[in-house]
C-alpha cells in the first residue's frame, strides 16, 4: 500500500513541469501575439500588479477570449480601477479576470444592461449563478478597451486561485518571449545602526554601478562597518516592447551563503500595500523611483522568503567580503551584481540623528493630536516604526509630517466648523494640499454636527477647503432642438472643480437612460441602440452633483425618427 502511494506521488509530481499549476489549461485571452506593458507583481503605486497587462496594438475593440471553459461568476463596472471587468470561474477552481474592457460580448452585455436599467446605475457589481452565463474556451467574451484607471488601451489579465490569491499567469504556461535578463539601474547601501557606516558615511549611499560586457554588473569596491542593508532598482524588458516591467525573483548571497530571497509568483490582496514598506518609500516620494530593499525590516509580506539574518550584512573591521545579487526574470534569465566590501571601522563618523519634535509617535498606540480647530486621530499600527512627527497648525492648514513614511491605516482629520454659516458648512471639505496640483485634492469627508472629518490615506499637508461652484455640463455632439435621427451616441461633457464629481443622473422624457462615464475624457455617453429613446420629441435632463453636494441641471430638446 505504501509503495502504491509512493508511485502515485511520483506520477503526480512528474505530470507537472516546474510547478504545481496546471499547464496548457489556460489559453491566451487575445488572438494577437502577447506583448506586455506590465508583468505580474511589478511594483505599482501602493500595490503589486496582480496580472499581466497585454498590449492591444494601441487600439480598443480586440476580441477577448475565454481562457478556458467555465462560467461568468462576477461582473463589475466601475468608473475607476478595473473599469469594466469580467470574472470567469473554471471547473478546476481557478478564476480568470479580464479588465479595462470596452464592452462585453452581446449575450453578457445584454445581461449587464438589463441590470443597469433595473438598478438605474452605470456602476454595478453582479454575481451571476453558475448556470447563467456559460463560456467556452477560445470563445469571445468581451472587447478590449481602456476603461477605468487604464492609461492606454490594453487588456489586464489575471489568474486567481480558490482563495482569491492572484498567481503569475506565466506559471500556467502563458508564454511571453523574453530573451534579455533584467537590467539594474542603481544599487544603494543603507547603514542600519547608529555606528554602522558605508563609504565613511552614516547615511544612505548610492554605489557606483559598473556594467560588464556579459550583461552582469559589478560595483565599485566599498568600505563599510557594522550592520548594513542593500537596495536595488531593477526592471525587466520582454521582447518586442520597451516597457520597463517587473522581475520574477531576487536572491542575495553573502560570502557564498544565501542570505535573502524575494519571489514574485503569488501574493494576497490583503498584503499588497506592504509594498510601501518593501520599497524605500521616502526615496520613491522624492525621486519617483523604487528602490527594493534586500533586507527585511519586519515586513509581513509573503513574497519575502525566510532568510539568514533577514538579509542584513554584518561587516566586521579588517575583513573582506563578497556580496552577490541575482535578479531573475520570468524566463529565468539571470543578472548578477557583485559587490566587494572591505571592513574598515571609522570611529570619527558622526551618526545621523533625527531631530526630535514634541510629537513622538509610538506605532503600537492610539494617538490624538489637537491644535487650533484641528484634531487628528491616529490608530495603533498605522505606522511601521516609532518616529518624531512634524505636527503644525496654521489657521486652516495642517502640516502632518511630510509624505515620506508609509501608512497602513487611514488617519482621521477633524475640523471644528462651528464658526461657519450653515450654508457654508455643507460646502466644506478636507483637502490634501499637493504642491504640483492646482486644486487641493478632495479626501472623503463627512459632516457630523460641527465636526467635519476626512480620512487621510497618507501623511502630508491638509487644509480646510470650500467648494461653492457647481459642476459644468456641456453637450459634445447635440445642439438644443436638433434633429439627430442618424446618431448612434449622445455625448455630454461634465466637469467639476475643486471637489470633483460625485454622481450624475440622466433621463429622457422622464425615463432613466444609461450614460457611461469616462473620467479621463470627462465624457458621458448614451448608446441609442439601448432602445430606450423611442419618441420623436425628446427632453434630455441631466443632473450632476459634486462631492460636497453642489449640483447643476442641464436640459435640451432633440428630435429623432
Ligand atoms: Zn493591469
JSON list of N, CA and C in Angstrom, two decimals, residues 432-480:
[
{"chain": "A", "resi": 432, "resn": "UNK", "atom": "N", "xyz": [-6.23, 67.45, 0.61]},
{"chain": "A", "resi": 432, "resn": "UNK", "atom": "CA", "xyz": [-4.80, 67.16, 0.67]},
{"chain": "A", "resi": 432, "resn": "UNK", "atom": "C", "xyz": [-4.11, 68.17, -0.25]},
{"chain": "A", "resi": 433, "resn": "UNK", "atom": "N", "xyz": [-3.25, 68.99, 0.33]},
{"chain": "A", "resi": 433, "resn": "UNK", "atom": "CA", "xyz": [-2.60, 70.03, -0.47]},
{"chain": "A", "resi": 433, "resn": "UNK", "atom": "C", "xyz": [-1.36, 69.43, -1.11]},
{"chain": "A", "resi": 434, "resn": "UNK", "atom": "N", "xyz": [-1.39, 69.32, -2.44]},
{"chain": "A", "resi": 434, "resn": "UNK", "atom": "CA", "xyz": [-0.27, 68.73, -3.16]},
{"chain": "A", "resi": 434, "resn": "UNK", "atom": "C", "xyz": [0.40, 69.85, -3.93]},
{"chain": "A", "resi": 435, "resn": "UNK", "atom": "N", "xyz": [1.70, 69.93, -3.80]},
{"chain": "A", "resi": 435, "resn": "UNK", "atom": "CA", "xyz": [2.44, 71.03, -4.39]},
{"chain": "A", "resi": 435, "resn": "UNK", "atom": "C", "xyz": [2.20, 71.23, -5.87]},
{"chain": "A", "resi": 436, "resn": "UNK", "atom": "N", "xyz": [2.05, 70.10, -6.59]},
{"chain": "A", "resi": 436, "resn": "UNK", "atom": "CA", "xyz": [2.05, 70.19, -8.05]},
{"chain": "A", "resi": 436, "resn": "UNK", "atom": "C", "xyz": [0.66, 70.40, -8.65]},
{"chain": "A", "resi": 437, "resn": "UNK", "atom": "N", "xyz": [-0.41, 70.25, -7.83]},
{"chain": "A", "resi": 437, "resn": "UNK", "atom": "CA", "xyz": [-1.72, 70.37, -8.46]},
{"chain": "A", "resi": 437, "resn": "UNK", "atom": "C", "xyz": [-2.35, 71.71, -8.14]},
{"chain": "A", "resi": 438, "resn": "UNK", "atom": "N", "xyz": [-3.17, 72.18, -9.06]},
{"chain": "A", "resi": 438, "resn": "UNK", "atom": "CA", "xyz": [-3.77, 73.49, -8.96]},
{"chain": "A", "resi": 438, "resn": "UNK", "atom": "C", "xyz": [-4.79, 73.53, -7.82]},
{"chain": "A", "resi": 439, "resn": "UNK", "atom": "N", "xyz": [-5.54, 72.46, -7.68]},
{"chain": "A", "resi": 439, "resn": "UNK", "atom": "CA", "xyz": [-6.59, 72.42, -6.68]},
{"chain": "A", "resi": 439, "resn": "UNK", "atom": "C", "xyz": [-6.22, 71.47, -5.55]},
{"chain": "A", "resi": 440, "resn": "UNK", "atom": "N", "xyz": [-6.57, 71.84, -4.31]},
{"chain": "A", "resi": 440, "resn": "UNK", "atom": "CA", "xyz": [-6.38, 70.90, -3.21]},
{"chain": "A", "resi": 440, "resn": "UNK", "atom": "C", "xyz": [-7.25, 69.67, -3.45]},
{"chain": "A", "resi": 441, "resn": "UNK", "atom": "N", "xyz": [-6.68, 68.48, -3.30]},
{"chain": "A", "resi": 441, "resn": "UNK", "atom": "CA", "xyz": [-7.40, 67.24, -3.65]},
{"chain": "A", "resi": 441, "resn": "UNK", "atom": "C", "xyz": [-8.40, 66.88, -2.56]},
{"chain": "A", "resi": 442, "resn": "UNK", "atom": "N", "xyz": [-9.63, 66.62, -3.00]},
{"chain": "A", "resi": 442, "resn": "UNK", "atom": "CA", "xyz": [-10.70, 66.21, -2.09]},
{"chain": "A", "resi": 442, "resn": "UNK", "atom": "C", "xyz": [-10.35, 64.88, -1.44]},
{"chain": "A", "resi": 443, "resn": "UNK", "atom": "N", "xyz": [-10.50, 64.79, -0.12]},
{"chain": "A", "resi": 443, "resn": "UNK", "atom": "CA", "xyz": [-10.46, 63.47, 0.51]},
{"chain": "A", "resi": 443, "resn": "UNK", "atom": "C", "xyz": [-11.83, 63.24, 1.15]},
{"chain": "A", "resi": 444, "resn": "UNK", "atom": "N", "xyz": [-12.24, 62.00, 1.13]},
{"chain": "A", "resi": 444, "resn": "UNK", "atom": "CA", "xyz": [-13.57, 61.62, 1.60]},
{"chain": "A", "resi": 444, "resn": "UNK", "atom": "C", "xyz": [-13.88, 62.27, 2.95]},
{"chain": "A", "resi": 445, "resn": "UNK", "atom": "N", "xyz": [-14.86, 63.18, 2.97]},
{"chain": "A", "resi": 445, "resn": "UNK", "atom": "CA", "xyz": [-15.16, 63.97, 4.17]},
{"chain": "A", "resi": 445, "resn": "UNK", "atom": "C", "xyz": [-16.63, 63.86, 4.54]},
{"chain": "A", "resi": 446, "resn": "UNK", "atom": "N", "xyz": [-16.92, 63.91, 5.85]},
{"chain": "A", "resi": 446, "resn": "UNK", "atom": "CA", "xyz": [-18.33, 63.92, 6.27]},
{"chain": "A", "resi": 446, "resn": "UNK", "atom": "C", "xyz": [-18.52, 64.88, 7.42]},
{"chain": "A", "resi": 447, "resn": "UNK", "atom": "N", "xyz": [-19.71, 65.48, 7.48]},
{"chain": "A", "resi": 447, "resn": "UNK", "atom": "CA", "xyz": [-20.01, 66.47, 8.50]},
{"chain": "A", "resi": 447, "resn": "UNK", "atom": "C", "xyz": [-20.98, 65.88, 9.52]},
{"chain": "A", "resi": 448, "resn": "UNK", "atom": "N", "xyz": [-20.55, 65.89, 10.80]},
{"chain": "A", "resi": 448, "resn": "UNK", "atom": "CA", "xyz": [-21.45, 65.44, 11.89]},
{"chain": "A", "resi": 448, "resn": "UNK", "atom": "C", "xyz": [-21.53, 66.57, 12.90]},
{"chain": "A", "resi": 449, "resn": "UNK", "atom": "N", "xyz": [-22.69, 67.21, 13.00]},
{"chain": "A", "resi": 449, "resn": "UNK", "atom": "CA", "xyz": [-22.81, 68.38, 13.85]},
{"chain": "A", "resi": 449, "resn": "UNK", "atom": "C", "xyz": [-21.87, 69.46, 13.35]},
{"chain": "A", "resi": 450, "resn": "UNK", "atom": "N", "xyz": [-20.96, 69.91, 14.20]},
{"chain": "A", "resi": 450, "resn": "UNK", "atom": "CA", "xyz": [-20.00, 70.94, 13.80]},
{"chain": "A", "resi": 450, "resn": "UNK", "atom": "C", "xyz": [-18.62, 70.36, 13.48]},
{"chain": "A", "resi": 451, "resn": "UNK", "atom": "N", "xyz": [-18.56, 69.04, 13.39]},
{"chain": "A", "resi": 451, "resn": "UNK", "atom": "CA", "xyz": [-17.27, 68.40, 13.16]},
{"chain": "A", "resi": 451, "resn": "UNK", "atom": "C", "xyz": [-17.19, 67.83, 11.74]},
{"chain": "A", "resi": 452, "resn": "UNK", "atom": "N", "xyz": [-16.26, 68.39, 10.96]},
{"chain": "A", "resi": 452, "resn": "UNK", "atom": "CA", "xyz": [-16.03, 67.89, 9.61]},
{"chain": "A", "resi": 452, "resn": "UNK", "atom": "C", "xyz": [-14.84, 66.93, 9.68]},
{"chain": "A", "resi": 453, "resn": "UNK", "atom": "N", "xyz": [-15.03, 65.69, 9.23]},
{"chain": "A", "resi": 453, "resn": "UNK", "atom": "CA", "xyz": [-13.98, 64.69, 9.36]},
{"chain": "A", "resi": 453, "resn": "UNK", "atom": "C", "xyz": [-13.60, 64.10, 8.01]},
{"chain": "A", "resi": 454, "resn": "UNK", "atom": "N", "xyz": [-12.31, 64.09, 7.72]},
{"chain": "A", "resi": 454, "resn": "UNK", "atom": "CA", "xyz": [-11.81, 63.50, 6.49]},
{"chain": "A", "resi": 454, "resn": "UNK", "atom": "C", "xyz": [-10.92, 62.31, 6.79]},
{"chain": "A", "resi": 455, "resn": "UNK", "atom": "N", "xyz": [-10.85, 61.36, 5.84]},
{"chain": "A", "resi": 455, "resn": "UNK", "atom": "CA", "xyz": [-10.00, 60.19, 6.02]},
{"chain": "A", "resi": 455, "resn": "UNK", "atom": "C", "xyz": [-8.76, 60.32, 5.13]},
{"chain": "A", "resi": 456, "resn": "UNK", "atom": "N", "xyz": [-7.60, 60.48, 5.77]},
{"chain": "A", "resi": 456, "resn": "UNK", "atom": "CA", "xyz": [-6.36, 60.68, 5.02]},
{"chain": "A", "resi": 456, "resn": "UNK", "atom": "C", "xyz": [-5.66, 59.35, 4.82]},
{"chain": "A", "resi": 457, "resn": "UNK", "atom": "N", "xyz": [-5.20, 59.11, 3.60]},
{"chain": "A", "resi": 457, "resn": "UNK", "atom": "CA", "xyz": [-4.52, 57.86, 3.29]},
{"chain": "A", "resi": 457, "resn": "UNK", "atom": "C", "xyz": [-3.00, 58.00, 3.38]},
{"chain": "A", "resi": 458, "resn": "UNK", "atom": "N", "xyz": [-2.54, 59.23, 3.56]},
{"chain": "A", "resi": 458, "resn": "UNK", "atom": "CA", "xyz": [-1.09, 59.45, 3.64]},
{"chain": "A", "resi": 458, "resn": "UNK", "atom": "C", "xyz": [-0.79, 60.68, 4.49]},
{"chain": "A", "resi": 459, "resn": "UNK", "atom": "N", "xyz": [0.46, 60.79, 4.91]},
{"chain": "A", "resi": 459, "resn": "UNK", "atom": "CA", "xyz": [0.90, 61.99, 5.63]},
{"chain": "A", "resi": 459, "resn": "UNK", "atom": "C", "xyz": [1.02, 63.13, 4.63]},
{"chain": "A", "resi": 460, "resn": "UNK", "atom": "N", "xyz": [1.25, 64.35, 5.15]},
{"chain": "A", "resi": 460, "resn": "UNK", "atom": "CA", "xyz": [1.39, 65.49, 4.25]},
{"chain": "A", "resi": 460, "resn": "UNK", "atom": "C", "xyz": [0.63, 66.68, 4.77]},
{"chain": "A", "resi": 461, "resn": "UNK", "atom": "N", "xyz": [0.40, 67.65, 3.90]},
{"chain": "A", "resi": 461, "resn": "UNK", "atom": "CA", "xyz": [-0.27, 68.89, 4.29]},
{"chain": "A", "resi": 461, "resn": "UNK", "atom": "C", "xyz": [-1.76, 68.81, 3.92]},
{"chain": "A", "resi": 462, "resn": "UNK", "atom": "N", "xyz": [-2.59, 69.20, 4.88]},
{"chain": "A", "resi": 462, "resn": "UNK", "atom": "CA", "xyz": [-4.04, 69.19, 4.68]},
{"chain": "A", "resi": 462, "resn": "UNK", "atom": "C", "xyz": [-4.61, 70.57, 4.97]},
{"chain": "A", "resi": 463, "resn": "UNK", "atom": "N", "xyz": [-5.76, 70.85, 4.40]},
{"chain": "A", "resi": 463, "resn": "UNK", "atom": "CA", "xyz": [-6.37, 72.16, 4.62]},
{"chain": "A", "resi": 463, "resn": "UNK", "atom": "C", "xyz": [-7.88, 72.05, 4.54]},
{"chain": "A", "resi": 464, "resn": "UNK", "atom": "N", "xyz": [-8.52, 73.02, 5.18]},
{"chain": "A", "resi": 464, "resn": "UNK", "atom": "CA", "xyz": [-9.96, 73.14, 5.04]},
{"chain": "A", "resi": 464, "resn": "UNK", "atom": "C", "xyz": [-10.22, 73.83, 3.70]},
{"chain": "A", "resi": 465, "resn": "UNK", "atom": "N", "xyz": [-11.12, 73.28, 2.89]},
{"chain": "A", "resi": 465, "resn": "UNK", "atom": "CA", "xyz": [-11.40, 73.87, 1.59]},
{"chain": "A", "resi": 465, "resn": "UNK", "atom": "C", "xyz": [-12.90, 74.05, 1.42]},
{"chain": "A", "resi": 466, "resn": "UNK", "atom": "N", "xyz": [-13.27, 75.01, 0.57]},
{"chain": "A", "resi": 466, "resn": "UNK", "atom": "CA", "xyz": [-14.66, 75.34, 0.33]},
{"chain": "A", "resi": 466, "resn": "UNK", "atom": "C", "xyz": [-14.95, 75.19, -1.16]},
{"chain": "A", "resi": 467, "resn": "UNK", "atom": "N", "xyz": [-16.06, 74.54, -1.48]},
{"chain": "A", "resi": 467, "resn": "UNK", "atom": "CA", "xyz": [-16.46, 74.40, -2.88]},
{"chain": "A", "resi": 467, "resn": "UNK", "atom": "C", "xyz": [-17.90, 74.88, -3.01]},
{"chain": "A", "resi": 468, "resn": "UNK", "atom": "N", "xyz": [-18.06, 76.04, -3.65]},
{"chain": "A", "resi": 468, "resn": "UNK", "atom": "CA", "xyz": [-19.42, 76.56, -3.87]},
{"chain": "A", "resi": 468, "resn": "UNK", "atom": "C", "xyz": [-19.77, 76.54, -5.35]},
{"chain": "A", "resi": 469, "resn": "UNK", "atom": "N", "xyz": [-18.84, 76.01, -6.16]},
{"chain": "A", "resi": 469, "resn": "UNK", "atom": "CA", "xyz": [-19.04, 76.05, -7.61]},
{"chain": "A", "resi": 469, "resn": "UNK", "atom": "C", "xyz": [-19.67, 74.73, -8.08]},
{"chain": "A", "resi": 470, "resn": "UNK", "atom": "N", "xyz": [-20.84, 74.80, -8.69]},
{"chain": "A", "resi": 470, "resn": "UNK", "atom": "CA", "xyz": [-21.46, 73.56, -9.18]},
{"chain": "A", "resi": 470, "resn": "UNK", "atom": "C", "xyz": [-20.74, 73.00, -10.41]},
{"chain": "A", "resi": 471, "resn": "UNK", "atom": "N", "xyz": [-20.97, 71.75, -10.74]},
{"chain": "A", "resi": 471, "resn": "UNK", "atom": "CA", "xyz": [-20.33, 71.14, -11.91]},
{"chain": "A", "resi": 471, "resn": "UNK", "atom": "C", "xyz": [-20.70, 71.86, -13.21]},
{"chain": "A", "resi": 472, "resn": "UNK", "atom": "N", "xyz": [-19.86, 71.75, -14.21]},
{"chain": "A", "resi": 472, "resn": "UNK", "atom": "CA", "xyz": [-20.17, 72.29, -15.53]},
{"chain": "A", "resi": 472, "resn": "UNK", "atom": "C", "xyz": [-20.65, 71.15, -16.43]},
{"chain": "A", "resi": 473, "resn": "UNK", "atom": "N", "xyz": [-21.60, 71.45, -17.29]},
{"chain": "A", "resi": 473, "resn": "UNK", "atom": "CA", "xyz": [-22.16, 70.44, -18.20]},
{"chain": "A", "resi": 473, "resn": "UNK", "atom": "C", "xyz": [-22.26, 71.07, -19.58]},
{"chain": "A", "resi": 474, "resn": "UNK", "atom": "N", "xyz": [-21.77, 70.41, -20.62]},
{"chain": "A", "resi": 474, "resn": "UNK", "atom": "CA", "xyz": [-21.96, 70.92, -21.97]},
{"chain": "A", "resi": 474, "resn": "UNK", "atom": "C", "xyz": [-22.10, 69.75, -22.94]},
{"chain": "A", "resi": 475, "resn": "UNK", "atom": "N", "xyz": [-22.93, 69.97, -23.95]},
{"chain": "A", "resi": 475, "resn": "UNK", "atom": "CA", "xyz": [-23.14, 68.91, -24.92]},
{"chain": "A", "resi": 475, "resn": "UNK", "atom": "C", "xyz": [-21.95, 68.81, -25.86]},
{"chain": "A", "resi": 476, "resn": "UNK", "atom": "N", "xyz": [-21.55, 67.59, -26.20]},
{"chain": "A", "resi": 476, "resn": "UNK", "atom": "CA", "xyz": [-20.41, 67.43, -27.12]},
{"chain": "A", "resi": 476, "resn": "UNK", "atom": "C", "xyz": [-20.88, 67.28, -28.56]},
{"chain": "A", "resi": 477, "resn": "UNK", "atom": "N", "xyz": [-22.05, 66.67, -28.77]},
{"chain": "A", "resi": 477, "resn": "UNK", "atom": "CA", "xyz": [-22.42, 66.42, -30.17]},
{"chain": "A", "resi": 477, "resn": "UNK", "atom": "C", "xyz": [-23.86, 66.78, -30.54]},
{"chain": "A", "resi": 478, "resn": "UNK", "atom": "N", "xyz": [-24.61, 67.37, -29.61]},
{"chain": "A", "resi": 478, "resn": "UNK", "atom": "CA", "xyz": [-26.01, 67.68, -29.92]},
{"chain": "A", "resi": 478, "resn": "UNK", "atom": "C", "xyz": [-26.34, 69.11, -29.48]},
{"chain": "A", "resi": 479, "resn": "UNK", "atom": "N", "xyz": [-26.97, 69.88, -30.37]},
{"chain": "A", "resi": 479, "resn": "UNK", "atom": "CA", "xyz": [-27.44, 71.22, -30.01]},
{"chain": "A", "resi": 479, "resn": "UNK", "atom": "C", "xyz": [-28.90, 71.16, -29.60]},
{"chain": "A", "resi": 480, "resn": "UNK", "atom": "N", "xyz": [-29.35, 72.16, -28.85]},
{"chain": "A", "resi": 480, "resn": "UNK", "atom": "CA", "xyz": [-30.75, 72.21, -28.44]},
{"chain": "A", "resi": 480, "resn": "UNK", "atom": "C", "xyz": [-31.64, 72.26, -29.69]}
]
